[in-house]
Amino acid sequence: MNRKKSKYTCANCGAPIKSEICEYCSSPTGIETKNAVMDYPIMNCKSASVTHAMKFTFFIGLIFFISGLFISYLWYTGNPEYTGGLLECIFCLGISSLFLFIGLVPMIRSLLVKLFGKEIEAKVYGYLNDSIYINEVPAQIVKLLVTTKQGPKFILYQLNDINKPFKINSKIKIKVFRNIFQVKDFENYYFEQ
């Protein structure tokens, strides 16, 4: 019976619990985020974090794009040494545009947040496994509680990383522009642990 009681009561103050943080004493409860009750609505969140993989994707797209332009130039001028056709030009430019778009969107979001975003504080509630895997390990999504004009809301921020850099119940600084969020000084959190 004690075992069942400890699962549903705070170990610190004895209050009934249903989320990752006790609403009475603010202690971490040990409840996993996937099993927690969502007391507040979830806000649509777009991450503005730029990873090394995104930068790499952008530069691969840039190389393809330059190659596609060069191939298009050779095709257009009718260079006798070039034996490719229009289909090859369209393929190179199409693939390069896709790579550029995938890499460029997070960079544009990051720039918008840096230029126009305002700094707010968020409380770390917990972590969820993302559907993205890195070396066969799920990347993490951090569940953050933020205060908005409409009241408290949760955001689920994709970390694009397998680590859990923030302690549960800690407060972190984030920058927000509309529905685009970016953890401020994200790299510094790894060195503070």
PDB file of C-alpha atoms in Angstrom:
ATOM      1  CA  MET A   1       0.000   0.000   0.000  1.00  0.00           C
ATOM      2  CA  ASN A   2       2.880   2.425   0.783  1.00  0.00           C
ATOM      3  CA  ARG A   3       4.330   1.742  -2.616  1.00  0.00           C
ATOM      4  CA  LYS A   4       1.113   2.788  -4.365  1.00  0.00           C
ATOM      5  CA  LYS A   5       0.721   5.823  -2.108  1.00  0.00           C
ATOM      6  CA  SER A   6       4.272   7.063  -2.811  1.00  0.00           C
ATOM      7  CA  LYS A   7       3.552   6.858  -6.547  1.00  0.00           C
ATOM      8  CA  TYR A   8       0.687   9.351  -6.265  1.00  0.00           C
ATOM      9  CA  THR A   9       1.928  11.590  -3.438  1.00  0.00           C
ATOM     10  CA  CYS A  10       4.863  13.965  -3.256  1.00  0.00           C
ATOM     11  CA  ALA A  11       7.838  12.459  -1.418  1.00  0.00           C
ATOM     12  CA  ASN A  12       8.685  15.923  -0.079  1.00  0.00           C
ATOM     13  CA  CYS A  13       5.341  17.280   1.232  1.00  0.00           C
ATOM     14  CA  GLY A  14       2.885  14.384   0.881  1.00  0.00           C
ATOM     15  CA  ALA A  15       0.497  16.271  -1.413  1.00  0.00           C
ATOM     16  CA  PRO A  16      -1.298  14.431  -4.234  1.00  0.00           C
ATOM     17  CA  ILE A  17       0.678  14.647  -7.486  1.00  0.00           C
ATOM     18  CA  LYS A  18      -0.196  14.299 -11.146  1.00  0.00           C
ATOM     19  CA  SER A  19       2.684  16.019 -12.981  1.00  0.00           C
ATOM     20  CA  GLU A  20       6.463  16.155 -12.983  1.00  0.00           C
ATOM     21  CA  ILE A  21       6.599  18.981 -10.422  1.00  0.00           C
ATOM     22  CA  CYS A  22       4.546  19.150  -7.213  1.00  0.00           C
ATOM     23  CA  GLU A  23       2.147  22.084  -7.450  1.00  0.00           C
ATOM     24  CA  TYR A  24       2.367  22.643  -3.666  1.00  0.00           C
ATOM     25  CA  CYS A  25       6.106  22.530  -2.847  1.00  0.00           C
ATOM     26  CA  SER A  26       7.623  22.716  -6.389  1.00  0.00           C
ATOM     27  CA  SER A  27       9.708  19.566  -5.879  1.00  0.00           C
ATOM     28  CA  PRO A  28      10.363  17.151  -8.763  1.00  0.00           C
ATOM     29  CA  THR A  29       7.993  14.184  -8.356  1.00  0.00           C
ATOM     30  CA  GLY A  30       9.687  11.582 -10.530  1.00  0.00           C
ATOM     31  CA  ILE A  31       6.636  11.144 -12.766  1.00  0.00           C
ATOM     32  CA  GLU A  32       7.697  10.630 -16.376  1.00  0.00           C
ATOM     33  CA  THR A  33       6.495  13.340 -18.759  1.00  0.00           C
ATOM     34  CA  LYS A  34       4.682  10.828 -20.968  1.00  0.00           C
ATOM     35  CA  ASN A  35       2.546   9.820 -17.932  1.00  0.00           C
ATOM     36  CA  ALA A  36       1.960  13.328 -16.542  1.00  0.00           C
ATOM     37  CA  VAL A  37      -1.332  15.179 -16.681  1.00  0.00           C
ATOM     38  CA  MET A  38      -1.188  18.302 -18.851  1.00  0.00           C
ATOM     39  CA  ASP A  39      -2.564  21.033 -16.566  1.00  0.00           C
ATOM     40  CA  TYR A  40      -2.117  23.719 -19.225  1.00  0.00           C
ATOM     41  CA  PRO A  41      -2.643  23.811 -22.994  1.00  0.00           C
ATOM     42  CA  ILE A  42       0.253  23.017 -25.318  1.00  0.00           C
ATOM     43  CA  MET A  43       1.341  25.929 -27.472  1.00  0.00           C
ATOM     44  CA  ASN A  44       2.460  25.364 -31.064  1.00  0.00           C
ATOM     45  CA  CYS A  45       6.231  25.765 -31.017  1.00  0.00           C
ATOM     46  CA  LYS A  46       8.772  26.015 -33.823  1.00  0.00           C
ATOM     47  CA  SER A  47      12.373  25.540 -32.792  1.00  0.00           C
ATOM     48  CA  ALA A  48      14.992  28.017 -33.948  1.00  0.00           C
ATOM     49  CA  SER A  49      17.960  25.885 -32.937  1.00  0.00           C
ATOM     50  CA  VAL A  50      20.522  25.372 -35.681  1.00  0.00           C
ATOM     51  CA  THR A  51      22.448  22.113 -35.441  1.00  0.00           C
ATOM     52  CA  HIS A  52      25.638  21.084 -37.204  1.00  0.00           C
ATOM     53  CA  ALA A  53      23.600  18.673 -39.338  1.00  0.00           C
ATOM     54  CA  MET A  54      21.404  21.549 -40.558  1.00  0.00           C
ATOM     55  CA  LYS A  55      24.461  23.629 -41.445  1.00  0.00           C
ATOM     56  CA  PHE A  56      25.943  20.629 -43.269  1.00  0.00           C
ATOM     57  CA  THR A  57      22.661  20.124 -45.182  1.00  0.00           C
ATOM     58  CA  PHE A  58      22.669  23.786 -46.195  1.00  0.00           C
ATOM     59  CA  PHE A  59      26.259  23.633 -47.493  1.00  0.00           C
ATOM     60  CA  ILE A  60      25.600  20.383 -49.404  1.00  0.00           C
ATOM     61  CA  GLY A  61      22.590  22.120 -50.978  1.00  0.00           C
ATOM     62  CA  LEU A  62      24.768  25.110 -51.845  1.00  0.00           C
ATOM     63  CA  ILE A  63      27.290  22.842 -53.595  1.00  0.00           C
ATOM     64  CA  PHE A  64      24.489  21.108 -55.528  1.00  0.00           C
ATOM     65  CA  PHE A  65      22.980  24.491 -56.427  1.00  0.00           C
ATOM     66  CA  ILE A  66      26.280  25.863 -57.780  1.00  0.00           C
ATOM     67  CA  SER A  67      26.785  22.607 -59.703  1.00  0.00           C
ATOM     68  CA  GLY A  68      23.252  22.853 -61.079  1.00  0.00           C
ATOM     69  CA  LEU A  69      23.821  26.445 -62.199  1.00  0.00           C
ATOM     70  CA  PHE A  70      27.074  25.427 -63.903  1.00  0.00           C
ATOM     71  CA  ILE A  71      25.392  22.476 -65.658  1.00  0.00           C
ATOM     72  CA  SER A  72      22.503  24.756 -66.700  1.00  0.00           C
ATOM     73  CA  TYR A  73      24.988  27.264 -68.103  1.00  0.00           C
ATOM     74  CA  LEU A  74      26.747  24.544 -70.117  1.00  0.00           C
ATOM     75  CA  TRP A  75      23.402  23.268 -71.424  1.00  0.00           C
ATOM     76  CA  TYR A  76      22.131  26.770 -72.272  1.00  0.00           C
ATOM     77  CA  THR A  77      25.285  27.826 -74.138  1.00  0.00           C
ATOM     78  CA  GLY A  78      25.331  24.577 -76.090  1.00  0.00           C
ATOM     79  CA  ASN A  79      28.893  23.763 -75.035  1.00  0.00           C
ATOM     80  CA  PRO A  80      30.028  20.854 -77.282  1.00  0.00           C
ATOM     81  CA  GLU A  81      31.980  19.237 -74.423  1.00  0.00           C
ATOM     82  CA  TYR A  82      28.813  18.968 -72.347  1.00  0.00           C
ATOM     83  CA  THR A  83      26.628  15.987 -73.231  1.00  0.00           C
ATOM     84  CA  GLY A  84      23.924  16.349 -70.541  1.00  0.00           C
ATOM     85  CA  GLY A  85      20.387  17.504 -71.092  1.00  0.00           C
ATOM     86  CA  LEU A  86      17.701  19.662 -69.630  1.00  0.00           C
ATOM     87  CA  LEU A  87      16.479  16.861 -67.340  1.00  0.00           C
ATOM     88  CA  GLU A  88      19.896  16.728 -65.651  1.00  0.00           C
ATOM     89  CA  CYS A  89      19.795  20.510 -65.069  1.00  0.00           C
ATOM     90  CA  ILE A  90      16.304  20.365 -63.542  1.00  0.00           C
ATOM     91  CA  PHE A  91      17.299  17.431 -61.311  1.00  0.00           C
ATOM     92  CA  CYS A  92      20.398  19.230 -59.931  1.00  0.00           C
ATOM     93  CA  LEU A  93      18.541  22.476 -59.320  1.00  0.00           C
ATOM     94  CA  GLY A  94      15.552  20.679 -57.740  1.00  0.00           C
ATOM     95  CA  ILE A  95      17.655  18.592 -55.349  1.00  0.00           C
ATOM     96  CA  SER A  96      19.784  21.597 -54.422  1.00  0.00           C
ATOM     97  CA  SER A  97      16.701  23.729 -53.743  1.00  0.00           C
ATOM     98  CA  LEU A  98      15.361  21.068 -51.373  1.00  0.00           C
ATOM     99  CA  PHE A  99      18.666  20.879 -49.447  1.00  0.00           C
ATOM    100  CA  LEU A 100      18.905  24.678 -49.313  1.00  0.00           C
ATOM    101  CA  PHE A 101      15.336  24.966 -48.010  1.00  0.00           C
ATOM    102  CA  ILE A 102      15.846  22.305 -45.301  1.00  0.00           C
ATOM    103  CA  GLY A 103      19.038  23.993 -44.082  1.00  0.00           C
ATOM    104  CA  LEU A 104      17.936  27.592 -44.533  1.00  0.00           C
ATOM    105  CA  VAL A 105      14.589  27.540 -42.663  1.00  0.00           C
ATOM    106  CA  PRO A 106      16.127  27.020 -39.178  1.00  0.00           C
ATOM    107  CA  MET A 107      18.777  29.654 -39.935  1.00  0.00           C
ATOM    108  CA  ILE A 108      16.086  32.192 -40.881  1.00  0.00           C
ATOM    109  CA  ARG A 109      14.087  31.335 -37.736  1.00  0.00           C
ATOM    110  CA  SER A 110      17.209  31.766 -35.593  1.00  0.00           C
ATOM    111  CA  LEU A 111      17.937  35.135 -37.186  1.00  0.00           C
ATOM    112  CA  LEU A 112      14.341  36.322 -36.631  1.00  0.00           C
ATOM    113  CA  VAL A 113      14.485  35.346 -32.957  1.00  0.00           C
ATOM    114  CA  LYS A 114      17.877  37.028 -32.471  1.00  0.00           C
ATOM    115  CA  LEU A 115      16.733  40.253 -34.143  1.00  0.00           C
ATOM    116  CA  PHE A 116      13.121  40.568 -32.982  1.00  0.00           C
ATOM    117  CA  GLY A 117      12.664  38.079 -30.137  1.00  0.00           C
ATOM    118  CA  LYS A 118      12.093  38.960 -26.531  1.00  0.00           C
ATOM    119  CA  GLU A 119      13.634  37.105 -23.630  1.00  0.00           C
ATOM    120  CA  ILE A 120      11.349  35.224 -21.259  1.00  0.00           C
ATOM    121  CA  GLU A 121      11.802  32.676 -18.507  1.00  0.00           C
ATOM    122  CA  ALA A 122      10.637  29.078 -18.769  1.00  0.00           C
ATOM    123  CA  LYS A 123      10.376  26.331 -16.167  1.00  0.00           C
ATOM    124  CA  VAL A 124      11.638  22.871 -17.122  1.00  0.00           C
ATOM    125  CA  TYR A 125       8.968  20.224 -16.461  1.00  0.00           C
ATOM    126  CA  GLY A 126      10.371  17.130 -18.132  1.00  0.00           C
ATOM    127  CA  TYR A 127      11.506  15.308 -21.268  1.00  0.00           C
ATOM    128  CA  LEU A 128       9.886  13.229 -23.990  1.00  0.00           C
ATOM    129  CA  ASN A 129      11.471  11.043 -26.650  1.00  0.00           C
ATOM    130  CA  ASP A 130      11.327  12.602 -30.109  1.00  0.00           C
ATOM    131  CA  SER A 131      10.500  10.629 -33.260  1.00  0.00           C
ATOM    132  CA  ILE A 132      13.960  11.605 -34.579  1.00  0.00           C
ATOM    133  CA  TYR A 133      16.791   9.197 -33.766  1.00  0.00           C
ATOM    134  CA  ILE A 134      20.491  10.027 -33.525  1.00  0.00           C
ATOM    135  CA  ASN A 135      22.724   6.931 -33.642  1.00  0.00           C
ATOM    136  CA  GLU A 136      19.682   4.770 -32.824  1.00  0.00           C
ATOM    137  CA  VAL A 137      18.929   6.833 -29.686  1.00  0.00           C
ATOM    138  CA  PRO A 138      15.826   9.056 -29.622  1.00  0.00           C
ATOM    139  CA  ALA A 139      16.460  12.791 -29.560  1.00  0.00           C
ATOM    140  CA  GLN A 140      14.851  14.659 -26.687  1.00  0.00           C
ATOM    141  CA  ILE A 141      11.986  17.130 -26.457  1.00  0.00           C
ATOM    142  CA  VAL A 142      11.967  19.334 -23.364  1.00  0.00           C
ATOM    143  CA  LYS A 143       8.609  20.289 -21.853  1.00  0.00           C
ATOM    144  CA  LEU A 144       8.709  23.939 -20.753  1.00  0.00           C
ATOM    145  CA  LEU A 145       6.117  26.014 -18.903  1.00  0.00           C
ATOM    146  CA  VAL A 146       5.918  29.633 -20.097  1.00  0.00           C
ATOM    147  CA  THR A 147       3.650  32.505 -19.138  1.00  0.00           C
ATOM    148  CA  THR A 148       1.718  34.070 -22.011  1.00  0.00           C
ATOM    149  CA  LYS A 149      -0.927  36.804 -22.222  1.00  0.00           C
ATOM    150  CA  GLN A 150      -3.532  34.022 -22.238  1.00  0.00           C
ATOM    151  CA  GLY A 151      -2.027  32.388 -19.113  1.00  0.00           C
ATOM    152  CA  PRO A 152       0.477  29.565 -18.514  1.00  0.00           C
ATOM    153  CA  LYS A 153       1.124  27.209 -21.427  1.00  0.00           C
ATOM    154  CA  PHE A 154       3.444  24.325 -22.160  1.00  0.00           C
ATOM    155  CA  ILE A 155       5.780  24.264 -25.137  1.00  0.00           C
ATOM    156  CA  LEU A 156       7.438  21.097 -26.382  1.00  0.00           C
ATOM    157  CA  TYR A 157      10.848  22.243 -27.614  1.00  0.00           C
ATOM    158  CA  GLN A 158      12.832  19.883 -29.851  1.00  0.00           C
ATOM    159  CA  LEU A 159      16.438  19.774 -28.670  1.00  0.00           C
ATOM    160  CA  ASN A 160      17.786  17.857 -31.701  1.00  0.00           C
ATOM    161  CA  ASP A 161      20.073  16.153 -29.213  1.00  0.00           C
ATOM    162  CA  ILE A 162      20.002  12.927 -27.176  1.00  0.00           C
ATOM    163  CA  ASN A 163      21.106  14.657 -23.946  1.00  0.00           C
ATOM    164  CA  LYS A 164      18.912  16.203 -21.242  1.00  0.00           C
ATOM    165  CA  PRO A 165      20.854  19.369 -20.454  1.00  0.00           C
ATOM    166  CA  PHE A 166      18.392  21.050 -18.056  1.00  0.00           C
ATOM    167  CA  LYS A 167      17.454  19.929 -14.556  1.00  0.00           C
ATOM    168  CA  ILE A 168      13.774  19.317 -13.861  1.00  0.00           C
ATOM    169  CA  ASN A 169      12.250  22.311 -12.033  1.00  0.00           C
ATOM    170  CA  SER A 170      15.061  24.654 -13.129  1.00  0.00           C
ATOM    171  CA  LYS A 171      14.404  27.950 -14.866  1.00  0.00           C
ATOM    172  CA  ILE A 172      16.003  28.765 -18.196  1.00  0.00           C
ATOM    173  CA  LYS A 173      16.010  31.802 -20.462  1.00  0.00           C
ATOM    174  CA  ILE A 174      14.454  31.489 -23.894  1.00  0.00           C
ATOM    175  CA  LYS A 175      13.877  33.976 -26.662  1.00  0.00           C
ATOM    176  CA  VAL A 176      10.562  34.064 -28.449  1.00  0.00           C
ATOM    177  CA  PHE A 177       9.313  35.688 -31.639  1.00  0.00           C
ATOM    178  CA  ARG A 178       5.680  34.831 -32.407  1.00  0.00           C
ATOM    179  CA  ASN A 179       5.634  31.010 -32.160  1.00  0.00           C
ATOM    180  CA  ILE A 180       9.388  30.584 -32.763  1.00  0.00           C
ATOM    181  CA  PHE A 181      11.433  29.721 -29.683  1.00  0.00           C
ATOM    182  CA  GLN A 182      15.150  29.426 -29.032  1.00  0.00           C
ATOM    183  CA  VAL A 183      16.895  28.460 -25.815  1.00  0.00           C
ATOM    184  CA  LYS A 184      19.262  31.301 -24.956  1.00  0.00           C
ATOM    185  CA  ASP A 185      22.937  30.280 -24.638  1.00  0.00           C
ATOM    186  CA  PHE A 186      22.022  26.613 -25.222  1.00  0.00           C
ATOM    187  CA  GLU A 187      25.666  25.477 -25.422  1.00  0.00           C
ATOM    188  CA  ASN A 188      26.434  26.956 -21.978  1.00  0.00           C
ATOM    189  CA  TYR A 189      23.995  24.609 -20.248  1.00  0.00           C
ATOM    190  CA  TYR A 190      26.184  21.617 -21.103  1.00  0.00           C
ATOM    191  CA  PHE A 191      29.178  23.135 -19.338  1.00  0.00           C
ATOM    192  CA  GLU A 192      27.242  24.162 -16.208  1.00  0.00           C
ATOM    193  CA  GLN A 193      26.108  20.611 -15.384  1.00  0.00           C
TER     194      GLN A 193
END
